[in-house]
PDB file of C-alpha atoms in Angstrom:
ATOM      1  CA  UNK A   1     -21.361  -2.692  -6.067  1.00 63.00           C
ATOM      2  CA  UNK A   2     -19.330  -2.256  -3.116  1.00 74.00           C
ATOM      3  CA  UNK A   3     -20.581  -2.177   0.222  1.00 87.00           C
ATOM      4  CA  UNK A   4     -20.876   1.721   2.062  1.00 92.00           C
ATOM      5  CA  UNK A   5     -20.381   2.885   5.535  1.00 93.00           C
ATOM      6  CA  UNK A   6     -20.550   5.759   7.460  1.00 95.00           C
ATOM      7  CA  UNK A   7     -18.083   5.122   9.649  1.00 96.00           C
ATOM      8  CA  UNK A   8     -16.833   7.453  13.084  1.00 97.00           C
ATOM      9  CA  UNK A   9     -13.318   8.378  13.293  1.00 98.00           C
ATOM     10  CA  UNK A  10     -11.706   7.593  16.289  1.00 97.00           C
ATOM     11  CA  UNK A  11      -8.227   9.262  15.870  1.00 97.00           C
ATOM     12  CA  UNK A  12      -6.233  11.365  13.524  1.00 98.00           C
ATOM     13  CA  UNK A  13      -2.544  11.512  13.870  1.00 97.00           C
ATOM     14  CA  UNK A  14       0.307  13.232  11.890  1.00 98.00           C
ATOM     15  CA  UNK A  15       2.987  10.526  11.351  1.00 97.00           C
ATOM     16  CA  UNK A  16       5.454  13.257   9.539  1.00 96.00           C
ATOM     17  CA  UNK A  17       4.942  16.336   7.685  1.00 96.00           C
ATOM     18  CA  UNK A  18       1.916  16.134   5.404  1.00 96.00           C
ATOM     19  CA  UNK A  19       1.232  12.382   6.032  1.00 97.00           C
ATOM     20  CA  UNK A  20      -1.479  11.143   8.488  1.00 98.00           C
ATOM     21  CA  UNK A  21      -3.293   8.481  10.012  1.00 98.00           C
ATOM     22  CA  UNK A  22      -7.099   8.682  10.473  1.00 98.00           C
ATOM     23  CA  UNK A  23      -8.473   5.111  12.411  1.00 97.00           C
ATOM     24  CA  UNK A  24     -12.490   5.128  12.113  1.00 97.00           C
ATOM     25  CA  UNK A  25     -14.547   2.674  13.649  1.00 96.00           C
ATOM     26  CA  UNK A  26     -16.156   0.288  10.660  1.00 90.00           C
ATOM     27  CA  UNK A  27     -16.868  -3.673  12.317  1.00 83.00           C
ATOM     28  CA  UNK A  28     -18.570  -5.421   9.049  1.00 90.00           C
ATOM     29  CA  UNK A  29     -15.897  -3.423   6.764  1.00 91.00           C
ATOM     30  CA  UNK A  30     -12.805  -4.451   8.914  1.00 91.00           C
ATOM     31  CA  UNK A  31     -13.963  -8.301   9.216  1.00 91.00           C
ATOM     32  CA  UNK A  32     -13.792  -7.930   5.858  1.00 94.00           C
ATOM     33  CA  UNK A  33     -10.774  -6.567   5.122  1.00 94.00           C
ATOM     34  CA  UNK A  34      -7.586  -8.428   3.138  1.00 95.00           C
ATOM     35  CA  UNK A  35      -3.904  -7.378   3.177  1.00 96.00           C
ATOM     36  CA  UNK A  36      -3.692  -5.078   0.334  1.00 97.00           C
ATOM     37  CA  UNK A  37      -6.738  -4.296  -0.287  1.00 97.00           C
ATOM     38  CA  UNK A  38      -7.860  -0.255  -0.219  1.00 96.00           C
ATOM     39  CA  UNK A  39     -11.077   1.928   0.391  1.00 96.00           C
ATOM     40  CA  UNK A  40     -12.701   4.690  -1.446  1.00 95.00           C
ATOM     41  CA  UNK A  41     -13.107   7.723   0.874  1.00 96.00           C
ATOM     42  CA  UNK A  42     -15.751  10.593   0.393  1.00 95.00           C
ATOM     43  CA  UNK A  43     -13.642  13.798   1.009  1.00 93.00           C
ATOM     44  CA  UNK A  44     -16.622  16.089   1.978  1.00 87.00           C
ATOM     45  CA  UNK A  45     -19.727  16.982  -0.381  1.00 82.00           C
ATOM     46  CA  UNK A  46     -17.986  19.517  -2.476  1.00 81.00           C
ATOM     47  CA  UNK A  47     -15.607  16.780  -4.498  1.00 81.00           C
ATOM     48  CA  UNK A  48     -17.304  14.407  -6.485  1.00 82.00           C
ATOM     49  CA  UNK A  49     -15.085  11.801  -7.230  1.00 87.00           C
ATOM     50  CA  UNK A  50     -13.178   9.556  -3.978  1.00 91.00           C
ATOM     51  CA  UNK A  51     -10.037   9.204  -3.073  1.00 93.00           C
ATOM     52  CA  UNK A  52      -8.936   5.763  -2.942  1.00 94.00           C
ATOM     53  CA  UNK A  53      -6.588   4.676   0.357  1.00 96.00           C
ATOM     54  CA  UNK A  54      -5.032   1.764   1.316  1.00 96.00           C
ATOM     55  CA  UNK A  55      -5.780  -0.061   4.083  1.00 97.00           C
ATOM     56  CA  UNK A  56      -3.262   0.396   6.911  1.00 97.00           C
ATOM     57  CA  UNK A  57      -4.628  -2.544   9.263  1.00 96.00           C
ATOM     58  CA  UNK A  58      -7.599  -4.010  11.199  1.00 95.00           C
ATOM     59  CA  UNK A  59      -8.125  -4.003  15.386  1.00 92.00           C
ATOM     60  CA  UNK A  60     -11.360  -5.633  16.346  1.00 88.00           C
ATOM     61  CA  UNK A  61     -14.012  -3.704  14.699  1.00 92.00           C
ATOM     62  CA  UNK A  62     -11.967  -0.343  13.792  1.00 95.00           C
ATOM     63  CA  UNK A  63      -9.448  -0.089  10.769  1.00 95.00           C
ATOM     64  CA  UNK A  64      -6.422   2.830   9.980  1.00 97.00           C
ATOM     65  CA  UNK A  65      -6.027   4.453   6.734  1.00 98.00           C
ATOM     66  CA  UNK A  66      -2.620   6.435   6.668  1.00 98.00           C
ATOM     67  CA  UNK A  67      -2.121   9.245   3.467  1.00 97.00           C
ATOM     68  CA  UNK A  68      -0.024  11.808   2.646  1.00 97.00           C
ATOM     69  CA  UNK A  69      -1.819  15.138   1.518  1.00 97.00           C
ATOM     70  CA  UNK A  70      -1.590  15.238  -2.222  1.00 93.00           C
ATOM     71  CA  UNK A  71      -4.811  17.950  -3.311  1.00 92.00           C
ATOM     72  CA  UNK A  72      -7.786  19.142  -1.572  1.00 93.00           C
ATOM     73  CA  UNK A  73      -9.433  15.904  -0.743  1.00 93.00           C
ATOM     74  CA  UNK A  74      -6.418  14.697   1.001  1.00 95.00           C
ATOM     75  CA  UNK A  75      -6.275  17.762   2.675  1.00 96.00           C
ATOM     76  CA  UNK A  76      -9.642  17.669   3.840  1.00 96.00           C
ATOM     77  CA  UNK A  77      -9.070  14.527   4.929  1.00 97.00           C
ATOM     78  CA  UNK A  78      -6.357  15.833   6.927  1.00 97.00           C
ATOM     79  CA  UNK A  79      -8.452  18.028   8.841  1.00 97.00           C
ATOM     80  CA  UNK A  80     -11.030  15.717  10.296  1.00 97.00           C
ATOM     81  CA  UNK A  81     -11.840  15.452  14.066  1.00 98.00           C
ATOM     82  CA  UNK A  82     -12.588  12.114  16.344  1.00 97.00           C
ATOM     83  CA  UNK A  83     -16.626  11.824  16.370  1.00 97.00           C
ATOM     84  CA  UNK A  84     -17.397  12.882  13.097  1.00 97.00           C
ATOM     85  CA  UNK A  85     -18.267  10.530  10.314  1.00 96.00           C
ATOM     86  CA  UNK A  86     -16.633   9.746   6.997  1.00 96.00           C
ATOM     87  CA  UNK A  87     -18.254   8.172   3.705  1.00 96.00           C
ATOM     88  CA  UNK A  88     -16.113   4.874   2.939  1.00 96.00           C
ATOM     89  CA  UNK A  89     -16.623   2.373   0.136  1.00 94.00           C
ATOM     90  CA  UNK A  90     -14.806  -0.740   0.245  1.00 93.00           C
ATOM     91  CA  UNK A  91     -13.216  -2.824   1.269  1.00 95.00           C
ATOM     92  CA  UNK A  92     -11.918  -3.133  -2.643  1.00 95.00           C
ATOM     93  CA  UNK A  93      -9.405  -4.600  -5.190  1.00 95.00           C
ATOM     94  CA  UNK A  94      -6.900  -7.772  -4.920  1.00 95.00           C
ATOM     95  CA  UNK A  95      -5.436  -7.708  -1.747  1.00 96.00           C
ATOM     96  CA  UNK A  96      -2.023 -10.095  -0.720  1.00 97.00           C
ATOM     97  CA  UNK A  97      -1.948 -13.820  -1.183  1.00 93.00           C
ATOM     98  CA  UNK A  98       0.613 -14.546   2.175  1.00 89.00           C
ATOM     99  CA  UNK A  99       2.567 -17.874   0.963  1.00 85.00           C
ATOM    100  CA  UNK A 100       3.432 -20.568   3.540  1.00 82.00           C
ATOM    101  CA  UNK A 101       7.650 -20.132   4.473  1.00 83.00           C
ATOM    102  CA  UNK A 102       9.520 -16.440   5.150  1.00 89.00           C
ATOM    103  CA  UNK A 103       8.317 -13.590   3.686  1.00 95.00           C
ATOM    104  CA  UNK A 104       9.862 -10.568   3.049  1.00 97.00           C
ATOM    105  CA  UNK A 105       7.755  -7.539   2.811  1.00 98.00           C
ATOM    106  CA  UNK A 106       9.347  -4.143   0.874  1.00 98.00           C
ATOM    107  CA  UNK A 107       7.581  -0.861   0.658  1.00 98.00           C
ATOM    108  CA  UNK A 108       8.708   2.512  -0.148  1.00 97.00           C
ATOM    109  CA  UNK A 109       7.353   5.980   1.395  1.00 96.00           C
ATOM    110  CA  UNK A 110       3.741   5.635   1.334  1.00 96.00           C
ATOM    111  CA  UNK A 111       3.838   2.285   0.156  1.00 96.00           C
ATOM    112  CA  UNK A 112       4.872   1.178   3.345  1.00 98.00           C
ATOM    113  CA  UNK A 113       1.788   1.061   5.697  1.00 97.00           C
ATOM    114  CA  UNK A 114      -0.482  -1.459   3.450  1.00 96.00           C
ATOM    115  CA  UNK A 115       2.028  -3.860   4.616  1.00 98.00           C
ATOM    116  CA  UNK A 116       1.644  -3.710   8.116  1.00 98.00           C
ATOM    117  CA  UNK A 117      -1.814  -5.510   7.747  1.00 97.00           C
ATOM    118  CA  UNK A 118      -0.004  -8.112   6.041  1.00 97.00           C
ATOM    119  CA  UNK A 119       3.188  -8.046   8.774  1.00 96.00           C
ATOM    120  CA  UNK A 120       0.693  -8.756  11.226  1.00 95.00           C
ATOM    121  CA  UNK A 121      -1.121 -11.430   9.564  1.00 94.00           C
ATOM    122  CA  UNK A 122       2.022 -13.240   9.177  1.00 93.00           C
ATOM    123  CA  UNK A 123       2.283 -13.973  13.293  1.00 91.00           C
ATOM    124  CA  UNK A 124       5.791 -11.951  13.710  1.00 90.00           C
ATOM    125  CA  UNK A 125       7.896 -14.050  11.121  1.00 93.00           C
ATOM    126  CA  UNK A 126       8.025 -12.084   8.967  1.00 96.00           C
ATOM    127  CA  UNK A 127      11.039  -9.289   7.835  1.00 97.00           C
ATOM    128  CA  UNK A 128      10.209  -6.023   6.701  1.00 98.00           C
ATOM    129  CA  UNK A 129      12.433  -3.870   4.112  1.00 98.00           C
ATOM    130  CA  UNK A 130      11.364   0.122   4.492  1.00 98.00           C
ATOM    131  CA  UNK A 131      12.610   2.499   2.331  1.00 98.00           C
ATOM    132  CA  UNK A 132      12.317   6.268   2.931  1.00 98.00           C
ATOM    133  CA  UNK A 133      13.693  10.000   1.566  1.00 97.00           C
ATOM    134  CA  UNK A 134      14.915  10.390   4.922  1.00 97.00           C
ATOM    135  CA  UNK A 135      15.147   9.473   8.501  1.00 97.00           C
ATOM    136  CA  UNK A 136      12.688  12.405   9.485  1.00 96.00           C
ATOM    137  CA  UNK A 137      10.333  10.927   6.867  1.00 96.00           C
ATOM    138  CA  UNK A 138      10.558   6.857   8.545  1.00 97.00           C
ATOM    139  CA  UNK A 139       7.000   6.817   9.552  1.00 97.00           C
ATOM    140  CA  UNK A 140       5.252   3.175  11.477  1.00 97.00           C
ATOM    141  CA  UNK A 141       8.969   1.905  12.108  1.00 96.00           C
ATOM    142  CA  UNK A 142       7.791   1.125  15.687  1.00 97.00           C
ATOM    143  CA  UNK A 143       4.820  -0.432  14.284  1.00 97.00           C
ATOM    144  CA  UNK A 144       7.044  -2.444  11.979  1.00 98.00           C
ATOM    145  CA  UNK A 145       9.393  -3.417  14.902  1.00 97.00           C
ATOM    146  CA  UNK A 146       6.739  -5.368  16.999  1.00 97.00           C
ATOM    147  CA  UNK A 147       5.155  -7.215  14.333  1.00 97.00           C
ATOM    148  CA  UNK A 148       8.235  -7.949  12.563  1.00 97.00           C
ATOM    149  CA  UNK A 149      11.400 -10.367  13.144  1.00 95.00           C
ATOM    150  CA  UNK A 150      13.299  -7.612  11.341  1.00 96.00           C
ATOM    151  CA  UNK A 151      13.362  -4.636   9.958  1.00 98.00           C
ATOM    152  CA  UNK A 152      15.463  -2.884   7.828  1.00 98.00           C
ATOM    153  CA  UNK A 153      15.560   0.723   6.636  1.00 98.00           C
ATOM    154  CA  UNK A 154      17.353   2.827   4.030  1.00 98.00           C
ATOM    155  CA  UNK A 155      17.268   6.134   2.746  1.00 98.00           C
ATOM    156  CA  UNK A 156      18.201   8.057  -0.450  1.00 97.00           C
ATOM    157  CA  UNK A 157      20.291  10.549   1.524  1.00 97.00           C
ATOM    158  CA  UNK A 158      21.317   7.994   4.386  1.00 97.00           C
ATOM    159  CA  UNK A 159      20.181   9.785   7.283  1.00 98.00           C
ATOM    160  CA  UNK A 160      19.122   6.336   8.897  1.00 97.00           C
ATOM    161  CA  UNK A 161      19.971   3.074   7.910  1.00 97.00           C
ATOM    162  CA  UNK A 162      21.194   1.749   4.361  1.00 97.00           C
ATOM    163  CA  UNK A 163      22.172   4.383   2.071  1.00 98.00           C
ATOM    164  CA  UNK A 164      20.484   4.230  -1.073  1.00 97.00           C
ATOM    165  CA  UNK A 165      17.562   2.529  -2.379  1.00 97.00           C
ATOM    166  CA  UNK A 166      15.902  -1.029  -0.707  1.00 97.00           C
ATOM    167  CA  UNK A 167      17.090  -3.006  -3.151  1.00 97.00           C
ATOM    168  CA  UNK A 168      20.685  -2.425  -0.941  1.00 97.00           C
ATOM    169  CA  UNK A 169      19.304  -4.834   1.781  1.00 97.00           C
ATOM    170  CA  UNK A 170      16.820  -6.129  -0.081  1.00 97.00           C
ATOM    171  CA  UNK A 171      19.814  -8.382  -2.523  1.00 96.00           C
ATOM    172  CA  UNK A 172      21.818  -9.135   0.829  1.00 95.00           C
ATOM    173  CA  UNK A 173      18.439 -10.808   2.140  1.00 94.00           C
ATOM    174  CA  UNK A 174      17.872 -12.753  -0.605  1.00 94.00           C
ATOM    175  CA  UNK A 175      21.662 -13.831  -0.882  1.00 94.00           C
ATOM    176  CA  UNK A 176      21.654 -15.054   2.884  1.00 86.00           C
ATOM    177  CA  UNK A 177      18.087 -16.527   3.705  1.00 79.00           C
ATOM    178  CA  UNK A 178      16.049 -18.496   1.610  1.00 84.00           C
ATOM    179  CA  UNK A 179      12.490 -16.104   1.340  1.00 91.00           C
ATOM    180  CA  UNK A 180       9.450 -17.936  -0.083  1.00 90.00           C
ATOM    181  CA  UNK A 181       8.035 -14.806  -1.493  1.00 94.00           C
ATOM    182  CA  UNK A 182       8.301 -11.179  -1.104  1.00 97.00           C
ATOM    183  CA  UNK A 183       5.516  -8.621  -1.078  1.00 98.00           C
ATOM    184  CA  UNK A 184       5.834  -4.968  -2.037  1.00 98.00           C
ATOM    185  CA  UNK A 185       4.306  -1.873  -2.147  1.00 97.00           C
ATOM    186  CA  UNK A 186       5.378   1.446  -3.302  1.00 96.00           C
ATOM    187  CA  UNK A 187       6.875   3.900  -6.834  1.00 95.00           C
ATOM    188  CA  UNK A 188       6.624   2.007  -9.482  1.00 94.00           C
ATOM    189  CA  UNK A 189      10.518   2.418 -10.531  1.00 95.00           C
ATOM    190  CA  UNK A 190      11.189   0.719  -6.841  1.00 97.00           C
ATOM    191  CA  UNK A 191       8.480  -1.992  -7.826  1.00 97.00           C
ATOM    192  CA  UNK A 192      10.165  -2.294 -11.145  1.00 96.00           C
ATOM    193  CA  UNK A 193      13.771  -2.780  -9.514  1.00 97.00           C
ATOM    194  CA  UNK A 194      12.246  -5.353  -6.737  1.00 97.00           C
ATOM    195  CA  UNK A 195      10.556  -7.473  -9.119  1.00 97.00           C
ATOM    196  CA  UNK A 196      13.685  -7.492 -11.375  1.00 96.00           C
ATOM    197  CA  UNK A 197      15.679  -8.696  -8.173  1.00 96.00           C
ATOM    198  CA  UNK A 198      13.292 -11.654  -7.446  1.00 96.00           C
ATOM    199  CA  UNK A 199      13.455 -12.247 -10.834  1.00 96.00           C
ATOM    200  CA  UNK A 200      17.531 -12.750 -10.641  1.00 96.00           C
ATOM    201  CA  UNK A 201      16.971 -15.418  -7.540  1.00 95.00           C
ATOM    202  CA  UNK A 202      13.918 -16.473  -8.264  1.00 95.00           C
ATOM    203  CA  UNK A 203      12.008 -15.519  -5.824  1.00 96.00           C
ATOM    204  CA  UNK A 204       8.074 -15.138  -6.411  1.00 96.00           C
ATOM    205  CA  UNK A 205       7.529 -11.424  -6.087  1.00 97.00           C
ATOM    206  CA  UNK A 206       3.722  -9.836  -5.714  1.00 98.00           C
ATOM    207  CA  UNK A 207       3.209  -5.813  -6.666  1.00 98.00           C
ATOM    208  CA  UNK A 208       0.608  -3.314  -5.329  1.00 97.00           C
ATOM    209  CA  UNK A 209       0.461  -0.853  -7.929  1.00 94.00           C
ATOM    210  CA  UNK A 210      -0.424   2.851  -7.039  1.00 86.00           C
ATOM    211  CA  UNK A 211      -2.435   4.471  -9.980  1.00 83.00           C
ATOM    212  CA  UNK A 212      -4.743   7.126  -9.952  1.00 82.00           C
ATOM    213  CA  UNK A 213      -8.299   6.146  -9.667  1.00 83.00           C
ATOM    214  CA  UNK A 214     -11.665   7.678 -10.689  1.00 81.00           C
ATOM    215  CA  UNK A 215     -14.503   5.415  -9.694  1.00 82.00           C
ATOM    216  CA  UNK A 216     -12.685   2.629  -7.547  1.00 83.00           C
ATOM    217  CA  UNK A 217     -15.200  -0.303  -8.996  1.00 82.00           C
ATOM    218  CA  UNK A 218     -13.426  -1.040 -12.741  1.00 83.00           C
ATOM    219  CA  UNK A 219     -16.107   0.973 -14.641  1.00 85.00           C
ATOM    220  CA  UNK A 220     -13.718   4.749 -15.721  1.00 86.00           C
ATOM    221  CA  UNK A 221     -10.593   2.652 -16.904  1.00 83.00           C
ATOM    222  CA  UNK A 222      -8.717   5.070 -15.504  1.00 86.00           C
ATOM    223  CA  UNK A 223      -6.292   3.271 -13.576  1.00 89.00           C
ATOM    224  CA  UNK A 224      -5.549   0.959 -16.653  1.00 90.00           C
ATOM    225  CA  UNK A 225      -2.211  -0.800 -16.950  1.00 91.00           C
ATOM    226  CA  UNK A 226      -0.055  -2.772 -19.453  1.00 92.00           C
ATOM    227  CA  UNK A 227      -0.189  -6.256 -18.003  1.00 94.00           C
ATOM    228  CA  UNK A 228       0.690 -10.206 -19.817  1.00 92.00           C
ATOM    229  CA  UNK A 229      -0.404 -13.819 -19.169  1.00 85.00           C
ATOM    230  CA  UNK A 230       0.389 -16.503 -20.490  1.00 83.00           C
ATOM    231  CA  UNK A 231       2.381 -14.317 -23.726  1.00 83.00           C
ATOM    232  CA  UNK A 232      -0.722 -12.557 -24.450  1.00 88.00           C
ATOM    233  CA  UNK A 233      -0.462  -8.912 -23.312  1.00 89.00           C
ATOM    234  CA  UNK A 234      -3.724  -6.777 -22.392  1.00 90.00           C
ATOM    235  CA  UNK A 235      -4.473  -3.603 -20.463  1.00 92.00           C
ATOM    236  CA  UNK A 236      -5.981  -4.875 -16.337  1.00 93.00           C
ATOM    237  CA  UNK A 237      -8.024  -2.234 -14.223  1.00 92.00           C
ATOM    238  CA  UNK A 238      -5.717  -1.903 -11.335  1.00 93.00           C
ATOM    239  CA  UNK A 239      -8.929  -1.525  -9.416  1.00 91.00           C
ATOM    240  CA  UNK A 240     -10.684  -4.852  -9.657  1.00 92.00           C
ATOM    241  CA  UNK A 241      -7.906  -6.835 -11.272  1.00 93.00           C
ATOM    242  CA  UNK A 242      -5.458  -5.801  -8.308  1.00 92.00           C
ATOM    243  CA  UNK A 243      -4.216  -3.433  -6.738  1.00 96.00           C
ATOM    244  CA  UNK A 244      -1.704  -6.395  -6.242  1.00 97.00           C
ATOM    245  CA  UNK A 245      -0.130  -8.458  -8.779  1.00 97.00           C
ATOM    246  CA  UNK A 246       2.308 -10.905  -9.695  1.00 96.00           C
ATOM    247  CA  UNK A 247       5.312  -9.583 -10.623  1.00 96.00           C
ATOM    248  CA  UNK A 248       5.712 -11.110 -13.734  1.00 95.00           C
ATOM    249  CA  UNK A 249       2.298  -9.859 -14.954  1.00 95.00           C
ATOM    250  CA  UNK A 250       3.452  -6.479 -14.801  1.00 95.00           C
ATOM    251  CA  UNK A 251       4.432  -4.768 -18.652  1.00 94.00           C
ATOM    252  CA  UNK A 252       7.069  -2.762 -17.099  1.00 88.00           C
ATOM    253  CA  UNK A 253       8.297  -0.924 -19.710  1.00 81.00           C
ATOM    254  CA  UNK A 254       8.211  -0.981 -23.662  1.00 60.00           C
ATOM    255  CA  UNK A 255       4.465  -1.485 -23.803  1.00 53.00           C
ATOM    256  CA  UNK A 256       3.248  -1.033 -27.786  1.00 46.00           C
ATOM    257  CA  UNK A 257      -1.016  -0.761 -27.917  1.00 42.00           C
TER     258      UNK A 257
END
């Protein structure tokens, strides 16, 4: 079983309409803590089941989860104060394997702040591709900026930066600088089109899935997917056997039971 906390929340800040970022103070849980890797949050006594949240990134002994509101636990969520305490389990899942050489991190909406643990873990090399619905919607870009050589944004209606999806910078990247790896995080049809970019230049490409979760410890099945190794295909607990992936393990589409 995971490890719990009760853990005092230090801030709560509203990056952009209906998204958030709540920073609680949790030492053993943060020392803990891998790129990638995500908590299960207690959203008050009246919900039973928790709401699973990626982690955002570590500071000494205190760590930041940032959400967007999606149902009542979220909202509650949402609502909490600095000094009161919140239920966490974790830290859980697969987190990011950082390769040695340039690494080029992708995320998309809320996909985007799990990869400022690993932008920071990476010393400032490496570049960051950020892809949002609009400019009023670019949350952590500052963040981004100081941890970050680069950082490049785009957005579907091209309020700020590229216009269109991140695959736009994303292919001139890969065309100009030789990237050991890329890491991404976000919809699955942007994971999809990443991975199937790598795939063209053969880049190694790892995915952190986002799936619904019940009990956050591999026991529900709930967040079941389609995955393959070695030509054998089989269904992995997105849970335990990730939240991040190789690319290539991913079934992403035509998947027969």
């Amino acid at each position: 079983m995971p490890d719990r906390y009760l853990c005092e929340v230090i801030s709560n800040e509203t990056l952009c309409d209906g998204v958030f970022a709540v920073a609680v103070v949790c030492g053993d849980l943060a020392g803990e803590a891998l790129a990638g890797q995500f908590v299960h949050v207690k959203c008050g006594d009246e919900r039973l089941l928790r709401r699973p949240i990626s982690i955002c990134c570590v500071s000494g002994g205190s760590l930041k989860l940032v959400f967007e509101v999606k149902g009542k636990g979220t909202s509650w969520l949402s609502r909490i104060k600095p000094g009161e305490t919140i239920d966490i389990l974790g830290p859980l899942g697969r987190g990011f394997s950082l390769p040695e050489g340039k690494v080029a991190l992708v995320g998309g909406g809320i996909g985007v702040p799990p990869l400022l643990f690993a932008a920071e873990l990476a010393g400032g090399s490496a570049t960051s591709v950020l892809g949002f619905r609009s400019g009023d919607r670019a949350i952590m870009k500052d963040a981004f900026e100081s941890a970050c050589e680069k950082v490049l944004i785009a957005t579907d209606d091209g309020s700020l930066g590229y216009h269109g999806p991140v695959t736009l910078p994303l292919k001139e990247l890969l065309e100009g600088e030789g990237y050991g790896a890329i890491l991404a995080c976000g919809p699955r049809p942007m994971l999809n089109a990443v991975a199937g970019l790598c795939e063209q230049f053969g880049v190694p490409c790892q995915v952190s899935l986002e799936e619904k979760m019940g009990c956050g410890i591999g026991a529900c099945l709930v967040c079941a997917c389609a995955t393959v190794s070695g030509g054998v295909k089989d269904m992995s607990r997105v849970c335990v056997d990730g939240p991040v992936f190789d690319a290539t393990e991913i079934v992403w589409s035509g998947w027969d039971a």
